[in-house]
XYZ file of C-alpha atoms in Angstrom:
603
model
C 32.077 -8.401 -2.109
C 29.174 -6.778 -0.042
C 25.548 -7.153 -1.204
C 22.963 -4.130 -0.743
C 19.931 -4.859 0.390
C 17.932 -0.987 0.315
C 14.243 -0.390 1.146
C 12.840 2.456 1.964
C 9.709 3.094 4.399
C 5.987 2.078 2.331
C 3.766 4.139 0.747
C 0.773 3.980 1.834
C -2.427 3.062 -0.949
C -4.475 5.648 -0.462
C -3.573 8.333 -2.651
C -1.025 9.860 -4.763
C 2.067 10.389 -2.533
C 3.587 14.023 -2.201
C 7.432 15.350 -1.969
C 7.329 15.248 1.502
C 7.253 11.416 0.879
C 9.949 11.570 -1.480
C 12.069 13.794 0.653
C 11.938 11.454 3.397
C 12.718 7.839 2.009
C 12.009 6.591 -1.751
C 14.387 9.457 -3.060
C 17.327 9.262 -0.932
C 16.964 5.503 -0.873
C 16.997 5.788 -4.819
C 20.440 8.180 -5.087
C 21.951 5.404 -2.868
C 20.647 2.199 -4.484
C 22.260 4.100 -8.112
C 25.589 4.698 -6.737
C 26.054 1.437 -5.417
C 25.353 0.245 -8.453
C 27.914 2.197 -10.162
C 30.245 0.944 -7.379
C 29.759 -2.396 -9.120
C 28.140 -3.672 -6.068
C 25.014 -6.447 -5.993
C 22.226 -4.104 -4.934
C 18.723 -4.717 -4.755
C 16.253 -2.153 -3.900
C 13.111 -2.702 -2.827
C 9.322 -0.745 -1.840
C 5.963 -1.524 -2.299
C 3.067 -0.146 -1.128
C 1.285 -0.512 2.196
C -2.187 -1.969 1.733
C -4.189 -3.111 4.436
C -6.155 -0.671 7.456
C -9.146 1.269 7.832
C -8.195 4.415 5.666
C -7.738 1.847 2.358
C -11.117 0.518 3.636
C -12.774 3.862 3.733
C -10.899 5.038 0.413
C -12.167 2.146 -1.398
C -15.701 2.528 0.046
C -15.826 6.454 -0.826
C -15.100 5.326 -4.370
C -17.754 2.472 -4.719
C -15.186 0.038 -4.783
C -13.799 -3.290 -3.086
C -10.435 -2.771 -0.966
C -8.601 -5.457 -3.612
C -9.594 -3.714 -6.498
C -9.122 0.012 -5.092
C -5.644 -0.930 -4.177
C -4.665 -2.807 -7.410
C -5.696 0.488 -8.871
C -3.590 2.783 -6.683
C -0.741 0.119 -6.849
C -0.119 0.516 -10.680
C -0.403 4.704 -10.279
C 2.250 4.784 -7.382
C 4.438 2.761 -9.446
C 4.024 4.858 -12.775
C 4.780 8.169 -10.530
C 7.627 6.711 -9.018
C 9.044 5.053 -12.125
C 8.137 8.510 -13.937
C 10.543 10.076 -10.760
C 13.387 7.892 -11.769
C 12.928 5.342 -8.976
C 14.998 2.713 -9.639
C 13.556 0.065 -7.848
C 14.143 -3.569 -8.453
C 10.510 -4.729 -7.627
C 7.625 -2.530 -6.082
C 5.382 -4.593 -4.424
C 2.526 -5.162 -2.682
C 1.584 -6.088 1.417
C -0.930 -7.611 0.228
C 0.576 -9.792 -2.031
C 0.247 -13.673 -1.432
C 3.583 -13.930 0.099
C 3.333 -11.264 2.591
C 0.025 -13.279 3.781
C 1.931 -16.632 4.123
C 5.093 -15.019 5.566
C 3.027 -12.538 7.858
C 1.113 -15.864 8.841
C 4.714 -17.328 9.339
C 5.684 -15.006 11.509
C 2.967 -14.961 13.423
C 3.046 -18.961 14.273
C 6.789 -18.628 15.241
C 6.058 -16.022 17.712
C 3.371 -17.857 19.369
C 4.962 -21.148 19.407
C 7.913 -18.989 20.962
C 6.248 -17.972 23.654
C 6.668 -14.126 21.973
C 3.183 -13.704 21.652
C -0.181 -13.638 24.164
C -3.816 -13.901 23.935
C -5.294 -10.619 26.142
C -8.669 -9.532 26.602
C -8.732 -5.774 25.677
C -11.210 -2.772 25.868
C -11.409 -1.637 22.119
C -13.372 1.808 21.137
C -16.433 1.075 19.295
C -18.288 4.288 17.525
C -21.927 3.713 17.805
C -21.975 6.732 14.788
C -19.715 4.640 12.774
C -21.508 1.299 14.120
C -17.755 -0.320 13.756
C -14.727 -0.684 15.717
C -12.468 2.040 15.056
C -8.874 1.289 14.767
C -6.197 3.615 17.147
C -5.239 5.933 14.237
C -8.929 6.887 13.565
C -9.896 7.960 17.802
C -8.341 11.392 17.623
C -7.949 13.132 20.736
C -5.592 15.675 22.850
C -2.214 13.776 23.426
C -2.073 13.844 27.317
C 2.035 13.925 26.982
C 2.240 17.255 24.779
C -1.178 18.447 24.732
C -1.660 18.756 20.653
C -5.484 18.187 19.939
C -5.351 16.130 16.754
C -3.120 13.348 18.133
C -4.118 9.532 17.028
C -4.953 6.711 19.027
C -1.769 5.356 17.610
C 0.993 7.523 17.844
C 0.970 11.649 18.528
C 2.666 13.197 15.323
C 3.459 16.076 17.220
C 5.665 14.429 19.727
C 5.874 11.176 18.345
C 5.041 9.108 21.651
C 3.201 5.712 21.160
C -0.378 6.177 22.330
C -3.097 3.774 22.893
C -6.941 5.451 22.011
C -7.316 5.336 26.084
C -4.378 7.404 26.776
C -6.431 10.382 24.415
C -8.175 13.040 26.619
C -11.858 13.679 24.720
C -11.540 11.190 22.143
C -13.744 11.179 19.277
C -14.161 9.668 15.469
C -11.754 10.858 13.128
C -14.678 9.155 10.524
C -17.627 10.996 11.807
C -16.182 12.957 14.491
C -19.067 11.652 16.986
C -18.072 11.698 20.928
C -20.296 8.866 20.986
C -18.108 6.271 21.705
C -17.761 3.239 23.509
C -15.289 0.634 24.955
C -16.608 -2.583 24.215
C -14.436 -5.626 25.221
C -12.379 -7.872 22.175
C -9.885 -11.181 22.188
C -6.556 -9.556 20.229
C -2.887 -11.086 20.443
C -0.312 -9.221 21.747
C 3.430 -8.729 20.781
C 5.628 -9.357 24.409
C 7.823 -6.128 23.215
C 8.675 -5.708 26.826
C 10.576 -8.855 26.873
C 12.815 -7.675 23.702
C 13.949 -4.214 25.971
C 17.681 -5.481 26.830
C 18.144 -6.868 23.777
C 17.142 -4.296 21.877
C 18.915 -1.348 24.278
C 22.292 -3.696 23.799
C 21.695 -3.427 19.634
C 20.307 -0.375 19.409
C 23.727 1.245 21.537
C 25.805 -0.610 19.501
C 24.570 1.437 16.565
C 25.639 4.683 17.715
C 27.913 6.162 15.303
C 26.668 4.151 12.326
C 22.818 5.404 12.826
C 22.294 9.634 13.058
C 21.208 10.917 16.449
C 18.176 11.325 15.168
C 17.074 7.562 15.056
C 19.041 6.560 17.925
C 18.088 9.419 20.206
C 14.322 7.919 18.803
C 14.914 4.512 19.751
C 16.584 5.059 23.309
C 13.181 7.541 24.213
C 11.089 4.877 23.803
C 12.818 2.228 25.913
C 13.428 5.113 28.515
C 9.712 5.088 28.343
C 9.277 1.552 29.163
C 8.874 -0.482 26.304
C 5.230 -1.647 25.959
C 3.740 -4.951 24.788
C 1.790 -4.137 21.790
C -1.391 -5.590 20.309
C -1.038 -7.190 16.656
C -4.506 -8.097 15.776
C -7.213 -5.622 14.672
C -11.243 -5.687 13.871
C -11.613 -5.341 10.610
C -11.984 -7.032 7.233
C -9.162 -5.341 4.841
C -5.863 -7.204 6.249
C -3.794 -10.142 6.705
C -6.101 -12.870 8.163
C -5.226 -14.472 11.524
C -5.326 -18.049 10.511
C -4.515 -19.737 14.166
C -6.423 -23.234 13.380
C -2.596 -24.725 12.869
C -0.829 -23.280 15.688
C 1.275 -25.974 17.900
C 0.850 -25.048 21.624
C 3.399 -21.886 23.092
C 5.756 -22.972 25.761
C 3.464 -23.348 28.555
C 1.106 -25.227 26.110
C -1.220 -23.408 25.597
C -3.253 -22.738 22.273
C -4.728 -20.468 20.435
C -8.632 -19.578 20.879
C -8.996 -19.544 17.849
C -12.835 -19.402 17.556
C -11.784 -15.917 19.750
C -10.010 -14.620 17.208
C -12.157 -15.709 13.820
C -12.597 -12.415 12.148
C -9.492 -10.529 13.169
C -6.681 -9.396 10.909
C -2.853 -8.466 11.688
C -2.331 -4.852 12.776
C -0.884 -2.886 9.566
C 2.303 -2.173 11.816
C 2.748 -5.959 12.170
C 2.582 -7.286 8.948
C 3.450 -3.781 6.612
C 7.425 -4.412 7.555
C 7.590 -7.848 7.060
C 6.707 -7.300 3.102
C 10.372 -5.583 3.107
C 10.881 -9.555 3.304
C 7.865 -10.937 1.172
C 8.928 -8.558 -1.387
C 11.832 -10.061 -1.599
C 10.156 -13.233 -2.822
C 7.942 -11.191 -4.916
C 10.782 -10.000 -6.966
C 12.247 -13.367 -6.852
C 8.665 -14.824 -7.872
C 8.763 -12.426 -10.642
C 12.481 -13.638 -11.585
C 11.431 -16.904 -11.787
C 8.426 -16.361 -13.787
C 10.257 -14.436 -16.793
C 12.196 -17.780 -16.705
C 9.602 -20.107 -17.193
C 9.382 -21.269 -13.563
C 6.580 -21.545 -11.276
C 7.665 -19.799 -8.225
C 12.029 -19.027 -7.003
C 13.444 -21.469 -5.358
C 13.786 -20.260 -1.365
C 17.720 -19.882 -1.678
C 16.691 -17.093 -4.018
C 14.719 -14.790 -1.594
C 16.336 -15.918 1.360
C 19.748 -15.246 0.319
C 19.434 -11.537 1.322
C 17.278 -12.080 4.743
C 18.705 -15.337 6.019
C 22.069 -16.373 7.619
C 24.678 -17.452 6.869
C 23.368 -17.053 3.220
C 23.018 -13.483 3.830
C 25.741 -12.909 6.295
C 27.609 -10.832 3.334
C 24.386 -8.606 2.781
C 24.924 -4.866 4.238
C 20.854 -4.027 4.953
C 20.278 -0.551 4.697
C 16.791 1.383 5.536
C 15.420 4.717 4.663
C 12.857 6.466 6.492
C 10.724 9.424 7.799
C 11.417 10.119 11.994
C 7.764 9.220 12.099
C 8.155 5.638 10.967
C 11.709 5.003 13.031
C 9.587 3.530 16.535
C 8.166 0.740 14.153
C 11.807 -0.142 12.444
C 13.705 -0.021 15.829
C 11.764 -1.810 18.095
C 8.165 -3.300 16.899
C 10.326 -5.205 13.276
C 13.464 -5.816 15.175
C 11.265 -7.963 17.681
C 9.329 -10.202 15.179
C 12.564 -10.835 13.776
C 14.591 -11.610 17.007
C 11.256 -13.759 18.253
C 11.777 -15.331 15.242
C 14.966 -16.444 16.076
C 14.626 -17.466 19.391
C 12.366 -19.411 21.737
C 11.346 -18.301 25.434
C 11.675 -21.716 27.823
C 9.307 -22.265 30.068
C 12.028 -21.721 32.908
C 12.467 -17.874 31.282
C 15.726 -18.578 29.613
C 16.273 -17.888 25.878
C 17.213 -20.205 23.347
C 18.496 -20.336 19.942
C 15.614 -21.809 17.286
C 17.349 -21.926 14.171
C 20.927 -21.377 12.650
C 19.916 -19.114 9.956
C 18.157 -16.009 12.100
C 16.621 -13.268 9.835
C 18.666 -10.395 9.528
C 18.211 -7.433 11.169
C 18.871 -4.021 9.802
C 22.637 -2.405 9.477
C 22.108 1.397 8.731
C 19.056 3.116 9.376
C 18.936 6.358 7.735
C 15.853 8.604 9.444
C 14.629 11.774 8.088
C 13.013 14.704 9.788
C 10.307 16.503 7.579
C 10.062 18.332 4.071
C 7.587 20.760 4.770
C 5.729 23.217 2.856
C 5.862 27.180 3.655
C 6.689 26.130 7.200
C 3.573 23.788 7.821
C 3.012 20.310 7.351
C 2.632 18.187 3.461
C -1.031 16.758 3.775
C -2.247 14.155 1.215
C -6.003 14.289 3.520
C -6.080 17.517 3.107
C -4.743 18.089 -0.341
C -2.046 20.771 1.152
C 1.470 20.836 -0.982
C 2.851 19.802 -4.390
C 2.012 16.054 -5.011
C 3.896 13.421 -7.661
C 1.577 13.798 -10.540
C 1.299 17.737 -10.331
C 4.613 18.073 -10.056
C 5.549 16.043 -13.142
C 3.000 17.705 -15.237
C 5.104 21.104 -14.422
C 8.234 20.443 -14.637
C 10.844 17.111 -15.536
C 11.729 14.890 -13.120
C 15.729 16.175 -12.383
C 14.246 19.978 -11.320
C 12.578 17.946 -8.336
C 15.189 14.913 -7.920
C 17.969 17.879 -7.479
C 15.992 20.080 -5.339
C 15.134 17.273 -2.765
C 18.447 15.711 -2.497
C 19.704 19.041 -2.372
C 17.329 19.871 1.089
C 17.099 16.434 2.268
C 15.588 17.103 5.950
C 18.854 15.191 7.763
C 19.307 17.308 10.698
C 16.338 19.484 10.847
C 12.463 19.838 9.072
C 13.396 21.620 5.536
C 10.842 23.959 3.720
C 9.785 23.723 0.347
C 9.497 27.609 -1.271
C 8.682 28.060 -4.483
C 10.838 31.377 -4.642
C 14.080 29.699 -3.180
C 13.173 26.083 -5.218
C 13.372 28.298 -8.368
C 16.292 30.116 -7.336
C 18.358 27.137 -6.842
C 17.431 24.738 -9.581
C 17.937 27.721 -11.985
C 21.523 28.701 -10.293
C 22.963 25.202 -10.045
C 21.221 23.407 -12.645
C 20.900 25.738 -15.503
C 23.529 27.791 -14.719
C 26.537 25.998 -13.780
C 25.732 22.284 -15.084
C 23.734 23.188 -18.308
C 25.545 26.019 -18.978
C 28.888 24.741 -18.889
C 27.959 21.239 -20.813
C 26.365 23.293 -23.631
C 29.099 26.041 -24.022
C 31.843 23.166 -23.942
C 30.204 20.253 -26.666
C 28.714 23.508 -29.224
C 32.341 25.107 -29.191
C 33.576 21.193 -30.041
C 30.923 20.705 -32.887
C 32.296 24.378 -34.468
C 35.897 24.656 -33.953
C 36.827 20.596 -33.519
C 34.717 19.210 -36.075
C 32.430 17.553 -33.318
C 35.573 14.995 -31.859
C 37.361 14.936 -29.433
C 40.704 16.445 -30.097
C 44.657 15.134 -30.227
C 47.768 17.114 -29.763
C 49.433 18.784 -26.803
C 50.351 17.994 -23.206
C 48.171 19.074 -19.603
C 50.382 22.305 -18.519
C 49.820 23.892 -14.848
C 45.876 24.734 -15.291
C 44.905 20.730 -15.927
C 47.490 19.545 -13.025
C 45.699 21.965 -10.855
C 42.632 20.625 -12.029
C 43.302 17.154 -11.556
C 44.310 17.782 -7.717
C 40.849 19.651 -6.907
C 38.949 17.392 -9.161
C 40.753 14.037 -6.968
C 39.986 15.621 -3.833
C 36.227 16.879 -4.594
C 35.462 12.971 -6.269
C 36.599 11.529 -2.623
C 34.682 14.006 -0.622
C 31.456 12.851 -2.694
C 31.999 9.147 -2.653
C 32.797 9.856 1.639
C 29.785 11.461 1.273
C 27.478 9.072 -0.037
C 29.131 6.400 1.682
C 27.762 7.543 4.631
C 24.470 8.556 3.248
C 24.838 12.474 3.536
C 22.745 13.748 0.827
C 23.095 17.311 1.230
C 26.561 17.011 1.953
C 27.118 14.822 -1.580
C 25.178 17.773 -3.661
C 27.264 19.910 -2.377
C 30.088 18.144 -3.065
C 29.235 17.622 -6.724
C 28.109 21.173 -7.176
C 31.589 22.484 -6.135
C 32.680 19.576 -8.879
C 30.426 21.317 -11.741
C 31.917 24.537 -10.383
C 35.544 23.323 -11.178
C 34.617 22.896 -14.988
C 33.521 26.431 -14.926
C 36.224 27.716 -13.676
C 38.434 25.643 -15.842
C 36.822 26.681 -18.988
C 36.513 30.380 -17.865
C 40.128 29.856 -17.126
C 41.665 28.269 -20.089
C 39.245 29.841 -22.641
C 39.638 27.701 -25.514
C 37.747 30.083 -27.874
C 40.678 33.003 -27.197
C 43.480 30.315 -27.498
C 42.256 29.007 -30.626
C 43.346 31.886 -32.089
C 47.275 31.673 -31.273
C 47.690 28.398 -30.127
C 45.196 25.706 -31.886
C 47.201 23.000 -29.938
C 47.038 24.251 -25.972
C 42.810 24.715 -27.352
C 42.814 21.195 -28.099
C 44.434 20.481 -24.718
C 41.233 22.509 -22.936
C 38.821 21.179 -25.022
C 39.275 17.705 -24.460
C 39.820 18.325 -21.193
C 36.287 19.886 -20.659
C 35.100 17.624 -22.665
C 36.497 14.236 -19.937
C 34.295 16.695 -17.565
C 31.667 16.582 -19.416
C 32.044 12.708 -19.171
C 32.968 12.443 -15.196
C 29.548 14.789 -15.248
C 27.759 12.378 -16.588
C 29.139 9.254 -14.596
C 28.689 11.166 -11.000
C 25.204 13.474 -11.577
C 23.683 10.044 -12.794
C 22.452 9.078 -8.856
C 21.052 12.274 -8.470
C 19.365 13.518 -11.915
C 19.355 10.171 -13.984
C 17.487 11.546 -17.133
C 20.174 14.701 -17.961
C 22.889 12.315 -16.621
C 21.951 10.216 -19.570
C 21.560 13.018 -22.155
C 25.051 13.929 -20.897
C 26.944 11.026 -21.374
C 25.216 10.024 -24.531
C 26.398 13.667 -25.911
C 29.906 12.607 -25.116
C 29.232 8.919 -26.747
C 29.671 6.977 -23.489
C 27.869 4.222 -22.362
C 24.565 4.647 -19.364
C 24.776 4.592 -17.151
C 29.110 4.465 -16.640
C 30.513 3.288 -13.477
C 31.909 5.415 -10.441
C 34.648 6.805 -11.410
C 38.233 6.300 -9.443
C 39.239 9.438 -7.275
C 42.221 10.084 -9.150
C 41.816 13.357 -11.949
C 44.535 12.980 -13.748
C 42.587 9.128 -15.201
C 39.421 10.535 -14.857
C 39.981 13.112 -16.978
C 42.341 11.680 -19.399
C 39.858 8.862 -19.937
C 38.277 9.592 -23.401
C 39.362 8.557 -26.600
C 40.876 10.956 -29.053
C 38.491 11.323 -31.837
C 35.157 10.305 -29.715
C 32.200 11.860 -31.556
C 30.255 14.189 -29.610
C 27.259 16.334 -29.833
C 25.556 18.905 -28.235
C 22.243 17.741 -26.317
C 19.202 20.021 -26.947
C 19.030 22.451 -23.980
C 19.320 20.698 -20.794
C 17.539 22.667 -18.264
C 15.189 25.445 -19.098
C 14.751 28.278 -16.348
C 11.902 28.335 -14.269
C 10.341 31.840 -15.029
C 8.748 34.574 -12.520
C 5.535 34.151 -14.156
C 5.559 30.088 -13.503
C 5.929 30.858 -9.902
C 3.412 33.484 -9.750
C 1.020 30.811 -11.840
C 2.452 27.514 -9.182
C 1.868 29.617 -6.006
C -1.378 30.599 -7.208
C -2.706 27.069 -7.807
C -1.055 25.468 -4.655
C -0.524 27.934 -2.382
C 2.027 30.745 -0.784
C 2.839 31.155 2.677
C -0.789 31.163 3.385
C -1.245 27.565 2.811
C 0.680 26.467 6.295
């Protein structure tokens, strides 16, 4: 049987994340790594939070506070939020964790020793206002590609083309904002990306079809570009160390200087993807631990990442289009360096007979926005985790996201149309018809599920739509469609309206107490295939649900057949009417919400 590996793109430490995060990785990632557990499948899901750079630095120094203990601190919040959320994941680490050093370390050694990484001299920016180094992402200056005047040294978020601080026309501090800059020379090691280009074209086209456009189209615009080599080490403090002392000599034996490089850490975008891997042996760590074990054994960890122990593993990541450059060519080469060796005579050659596994499906995102402009944890613009949990529960938000997940285009977030639809589909047709079926059981049936009587025309009817909606959303989350798969269980809640609406047991109790007890215990196996197929989307009702039909939480994915499915309770099941499920979201909470965070003036 296939084995899910699932992580989704890493929050970053410093500060509380918004929906515009959740929109474009933990939650979708979450809604898949639940239904593959209900498909009975192995699944392990994994995130953790991105430590090291010079925005946790100046975070932790605005505060009064070291960068270890700032990010412990902002560790333990993002994983209350996102447990709060319903985020089901199986460990949430850390990149700074001990095994993300050694491994990042690891990595590192390989490459060199591969002949996959070089030592350059290179011109780095140096803000006499800041008296530091400033990494690319903090020189802000006009992209010279697109011409948008906040681009990063990094990368231009506008039109996402890798940038180096040079490329920037006026560059100045993004700390102080000073023009008074300077390019002072600095020993870094560099990535040979350009060497990975065929290789990478040759995986990345055989992709097509099981990747969207979006990532692919991504990928290929950066190799059209000429794929750059791209510096690894950084000045700073906050990071992975460079610890060189060790290193064996490359391929044309050469080592290391490593009194040149004393002082420098990994780039963030080096080491950041390979804790998808060291958190892996964090949650195996963790395993072992509980067991009364000092550490997993390797087989543990390396059971997902490493062939042929993992060669049953299907690895599946979720991300933002931002973050897809990094996943599709910058990881992809660390790991495929890692596997190979560059001769001296140019040739390639095979290192080890378990390579690290690269990634299977890689599901992009485009953005959730707010009133048309952008989500902005700097500047405080948009609905953030811990505001929006102190308004409403956790399901209004989980369904609303899913619902709009930004697949083939930005999406919006409105409060107007977020109320609109939350009230409509989850009060209205969900709530609604769970509450109206289970309080007519508790008064006319005695709260049980009833005997007597045989389906007639209406329940064979509704076993044919109900077999053909449950494979259309099981297609549908198979191949990671979210909006497609809430749309596809909506139309499912809609068929128990209908139904009820339809067979109204409360008029045919009156003549015919048997063909009642044949609609009510048909709703009620709704209510229960409810509960087993909303659970991936809005856990918390999903388990109020099922519990008011006495099955067990969460259930597993039911067969596409409606005639089982709906047949599957046992006569005389106890059952009982959950307190309301979803309340509606009033006018005057909108006026109040849009008031506090902002209309269509905030973009």
């Amino acid at each position: 049987m296939t084995r899910i590996l699932i992580t989704s793109a890493l929050p970053y430490i410093n500060g509380i994340k918004h929906l515009g995060t959740l929109a474009g990785s933990m939650l979708p990632a979450d809604v898949f790594a639940r239904y593959q557990r209900a498909q009975g499948r192995e699944t392990l899901y994994l995130c953790s939070t991105d430590e090291h750079g010079t925005p946790t630095e100046l975070a932790a120094a605005e505060l009064g506070q070291e960068p270890a203990a700032f990010c412990a601190e902002q560790h333990e919040v993002q994983n209350r939020l996102g447990r709060a959320f319903g985020l089901s994941w199986d460990h949430f680490g850390r990149s700074s964790s001990p095994q993300n050093r050694d491994l990042t370390q690891q990595f590192a050694q390989g490459l060199w020793e591969a002949g996959f990484i070089e030592e350059r001299v290179t011109q780095q920016v140096y803000s006499n206002a800041d008296r530091r180094f400033l990494p690319d992402r903090y020189v802000i200056g006009t992209c010279p590609h697109c011409g948008y005047t906040a681009a990063r040294g990094d990368q231009c978020e506008n039109c996402t083309r890798v940038l180096d601080p040079a490329d920037l026309v006026a560059p100045r501090s993004a700390i102080s904002g000073s023009d008074d800059i300077e390019i002072r020379p600095s020993k870094h090691l560099f990535l040979r990306q350009s060497l990975f280009a065929d290789r990478l074209r040759a995986w990345i086209d055989g992709k097509k079809g099981d990747w969207p456009l979006l990532v692919t189209s991504i990928a290929l615009k950066w190799l059209d570009e000429g794929l750059q080599d791209r510096g690894i080490t950084r000045d700073l403090e906050w990071g992975v160390p460079v610890n060189a002392a060790d290193w064996a000599p490359n391929p044309d034996g050469a080592r290391p200087d490593v009194e040149g490089l004393a002082g420098k850490v990994f780039y963030v975008w080096f080491d950041a993807p390979i804790e998808y891997i060291a958190c892996t042996r964090e949650w195996a760590d963790a395993r072992a631990q509980a067991s009364g074990k000092a550490e997993a054994e390797t087989a543990e960890w390396e059971r997902w990442w490493r062939g042929p122990l993992a060669d049953d593993v299907t690895y599946v990541e979720f991300m933002g289009k931002d973050n897809v450059p990094f996943h599709t060519v910058g990881f992809p080469c660390t790991l495929i360096g890692s596997n190979e060796r560059l001769a001296p005579d140019g040739t390639w050659q095979a290192t080890s007979n378990a390579p690290w596994k690269l990634v299977d499906r890689l599901k992009g995102f485009n953005w959730l926005d707010y009133y048309g402009g952008r989500f902005s944890t700097s500047q405080k613009r948009g609905v953030f985790m811990d505001h929006a949990l102190e308004l409403l529960p956790a399901d209004y938000w989980r369904w609303w996201i899913t619902a709009n997940t930004p697949e083939t285009s930005d999406s919006s977030f409105v409060w107007e149309q977020f109320q609109a639809q939350v009230n409509a589909d989850l009060a209205d047709v969900l709530g609604n018809f769970v509450n109206r079926i289970l309080k007519f059981t508790e008064t006319r049936f005695e709260g049980v599920v009833p005997e007597g009587g045989e389906p007639g025309e209406l329940e064979l009817k509704l076993y044919a739509d109900v077999s053909a909606k449950l494979a259309e959303l099981t297609d549908c989350l198979e191949a990671i469609e979210m909006r497609k798969a809430c749309q596809a269980l909506r139309q499912l809640w809609v068929l128990g309206n209908q139904y009820l609406t339809e067979a109204a047991p409360w008029t045919a109790i009156k003549t015919d107490p048997v063909r009642a007890a044949v609609a009510v215990r048909t709703g009620l196996n709704l209510v229960a295939l409810f509960a087993r197929v909303s659970e991936p989307f809005i856990p918390y009702a999903a388990e109020k649900i099922a519990q008011g039909v006495g099955q067990a939480y969460p259930g597993q994915w039911p067969v596409s057949d409606g005639a089982v499915v709906l047949n599957s309770l046992p006569v005389g099941t106890r059952v009982q009417a959950p307190e309301v499920l979803f309340r509606k979201v009033e006018d005057t909470q909108v006026a109040e919400w849009i008031e506090r965070f902002g209309g269509p003036e905030a973009a």
